[in-house]
Amino acid sequence: MNFSRVFFFVFALFLAMTAVSAAPKWKIFKKIEKAGRNIRDGLIKAGPAVQVVGQAATIYKGGK
């Protein structure tokens, strides 16, 4: 099976479970959502540093 289909299915299930507002007992999904936000924010903040490292690697390889 195609990996993108599996990923989409899992993502759709996750969205369906987090969209349920009548389940206040499910605090685990709030924790997962918070972890996802933290990861997203970390990737956004690390973006410029990753670009600089990529450019430095390209310059280093091109210099030899």
Coordinates of N, CA and C in Angstrom, one line a residue:
M1 N 0.8 -1.2 0.0 CA 0.0 0.0 0.0 C 0.9 1.2 0.0
N2 N 0.4 2.3 -0.6 CA 1.2 3.5 -0.7 C 1.3 4.2 0.7
F3 N 2.5 4.6 1.0 CA 2.8 5.2 2.3 C 1.9 6.5 2.5
S4 N 1.7 7.2 1.5 CA 1.0 8.5 1.6 C -0.5 8.2 2.0
R5 N -1.0 7.1 1.5 CA -2.4 6.8 1.8 C -2.5 6.3 3.3
V6 N -1.5 5.6 3.7 CA -1.5 5.2 5.1 C -1.4 6.4 6.0
F7 N -0.5 7.3 5.7 CA -0.3 8.5 6.5 C -1.5 9.3 6.5
F8 N -2.2 9.5 5.3 CA -3.4 10.3 5.3 C -4.5 9.7 6.1
F9 N -4.6 8.4 6.1 CA -5.6 7.7 6.9 C -5.4 7.9 8.4
V10 N -4.1 7.7 8.8 CA -3.8 7.9 10.2 C -4.1 9.4 10.6
F11 N -3.7 10.3 9.7 CA -3.9 11.8 10.0 C -5.4 12.1 10.1
A12 N -6.2 11.5 9.2 CA -7.6 11.7 9.2 C -8.3 11.2 10.5
L13 N -7.8 10.0 10.9 CA -8.3 9.4 12.2 C -7.9 10.3 13.4
F14 N -6.7 10.9 13.4 CA -6.3 11.8 14.4 C -7.1 13.0 14.5
L15 N -7.4 13.6 13.3 CA -8.2 14.8 13.2 C -9.6 14.5 13.7
A16 N -10.2 13.3 13.3 CA -11.5 13.0 13.8 C -11.6 12.8 15.3
M17 N -10.5 12.2 15.9 CA -10.5 12.0 17.3 C -10.4 13.3 18.0
T18 N -9.6 14.3 17.5 CA -9.4 15.5 18.2 C -10.6 16.5 18.0
A19 N -11.4 16.2 17.0 CA -12.5 17.1 16.7 C -13.7 16.8 17.6
V20 N -13.6 15.6 18.3 CA -14.7 15.2 19.2 C -14.7 16.1 20.4
S21 N -15.7 17.0 20.6 CA -15.7 17.9 21.7 C -16.5 17.3 22.9
A22 N -17.2 16.2 22.7 CA -18.0 15.7 23.8 C -17.3 14.6 24.6
A23 N -15.9 14.6 24.5 CA -15.2 13.7 25.3 C -14.1 14.4 26.1
P24 N -14.5 15.0 27.2 CA -13.6 15.7 28.1 C -12.6 14.8 28.8
K25 N -12.8 13.5 28.8 CA -11.9 12.5 29.5 C -10.7 12.3 28.7
W26 N -10.7 12.6 27.4 CA -9.6 12.3 26.5 C -8.5 13.4 26.5
K27 N -7.9 13.6 27.6 CA -6.8 14.6 27.8 C -5.6 14.2 27.0
I28 N -5.4 12.9 26.6 CA -4.2 12.5 25.9 C -4.2 13.2 24.6
F29 N -5.3 13.5 24.0 CA -5.3 14.2 22.7 C -4.8 15.6 22.8
K30 N -5.1 16.2 23.9 CA -4.7 17.6 24.1 C -3.2 17.6 24.3
K31 N -2.6 16.6 25.0 CA -1.2 16.5 25.1 C -0.5 16.2 23.8
I32 N -1.1 15.4 23.0 CA -0.5 15.1 21.7 C -0.6 16.4 20.8
E33 N -1.7 17.1 20.9 CA -1.8 18.3 20.1 C -0.8 19.4 20.6
K34 N -0.6 19.5 21.9 CA 0.4 20.4 22.4 C 1.8 20.0 21.9
A35 N 2.1 18.7 21.9 CA 3.4 18.2 21.5 C 3.6 18.5 20.0
G36 N 2.6 18.4 19.2 CA 2.6 18.7 17.8 C 2.9 20.2 17.6
R37 N 2.2 21.0 18.3 CA 2.4 22.5 18.2 C 3.9 22.8 18.6
N38 N 4.4 22.2 19.6 CA 5.8 22.4 20.0 C 6.8 22.0 18.9
I39 N 6.5 20.9 18.3 CA 7.4 20.4 17.2 C 7.3 21.3 16.0
R40 N 6.1 21.8 15.7 CA 5.9 22.7 14.6 C 6.6 24.0 14.8
D41 N 6.5 24.5 16.0 CA 7.1 25.8 16.4 C 8.6 25.6 16.3
G42 N 9.1 24.5 16.8 CA 10.6 24.3 16.8 C 11.1 24.2 15.4
L43 N 10.4 23.5 14.5 CA 10.8 23.5 13.1 C 10.8 24.8 12.4
I44 N 9.8 25.7 12.8 CA 9.7 27.0 12.2 C 10.9 27.8 12.7
K45 N 11.2 27.7 14.0 CA 12.4 28.5 14.5 C 13.7 28.0 14.0
A46 N 13.8 26.7 13.7 CA 15.1 26.1 13.3 C 15.3 26.3 11.8
G47 N 14.3 26.7 11.0 CA 14.4 26.8 9.6 C 15.5 27.6 9.1
P48 N 15.7 28.9 9.6 CA 16.9 29.7 9.1 C 18.2 29.0 9.4
A49 N 18.3 28.4 10.6 CA 19.6 27.7 10.9 C 19.9 26.6 10.0
V50 N 18.9 25.8 9.6 CA 19.0 24.7 8.7 C 19.5 25.2 7.3
Q51 N 18.9 26.3 6.9 CA 19.3 26.9 5.6 C 20.8 27.3 5.6
V52 N 21.2 27.9 6.7 CA 22.6 28.3 6.8 C 23.5 27.1 6.7
V53 N 23.2 26.1 7.4 CA 24.0 24.9 7.4 C 24.0 24.3 6.0
G54 N 22.9 24.3 5.4 CA 22.9 23.7 4.0 C 23.7 24.6 3.1
Q55 N 23.7 25.9 3.2 CA 24.5 26.7 2.3 C 26.0 26.5 2.7
A56 N 26.3 26.4 3.9 CA 27.7 26.2 4.3 C 28.2 24.8 3.7
A57 N 27.4 23.8 3.8 CA 27.8 22.5 3.2 C 28.0 22.6 1.7
T58 N 27.1 23.4 1.0 CA 27.3 23.5 -0.4 C 28.5 24.3 -0.7
I59 N 28.8 25.3 0.0 CA 30.1 26.1 -0.2 C 31.3 25.2 0.1
Y60 N 31.2 24.4 1.1 CA 32.4 23.6 1.5 C 32.6 22.5 0.4
K61 N 31.6 21.9 -0.2 CA 31.7 20.9 -1.2 C 32.2 21.6 -2.5
G62 N 31.7 22.8 -2.8 CA 32.1 23.5 -4.0 C 33.5 24.0 -3.9
G63 N 34.0 24.2 -2.8 CA 35.3 24.8 -2.6 C 36.4 23.8 -2.9
K64 N 36.2 22.5 -2.8 CA 37.2 21.5 -3.0 C 37.3 21.1 -4.4

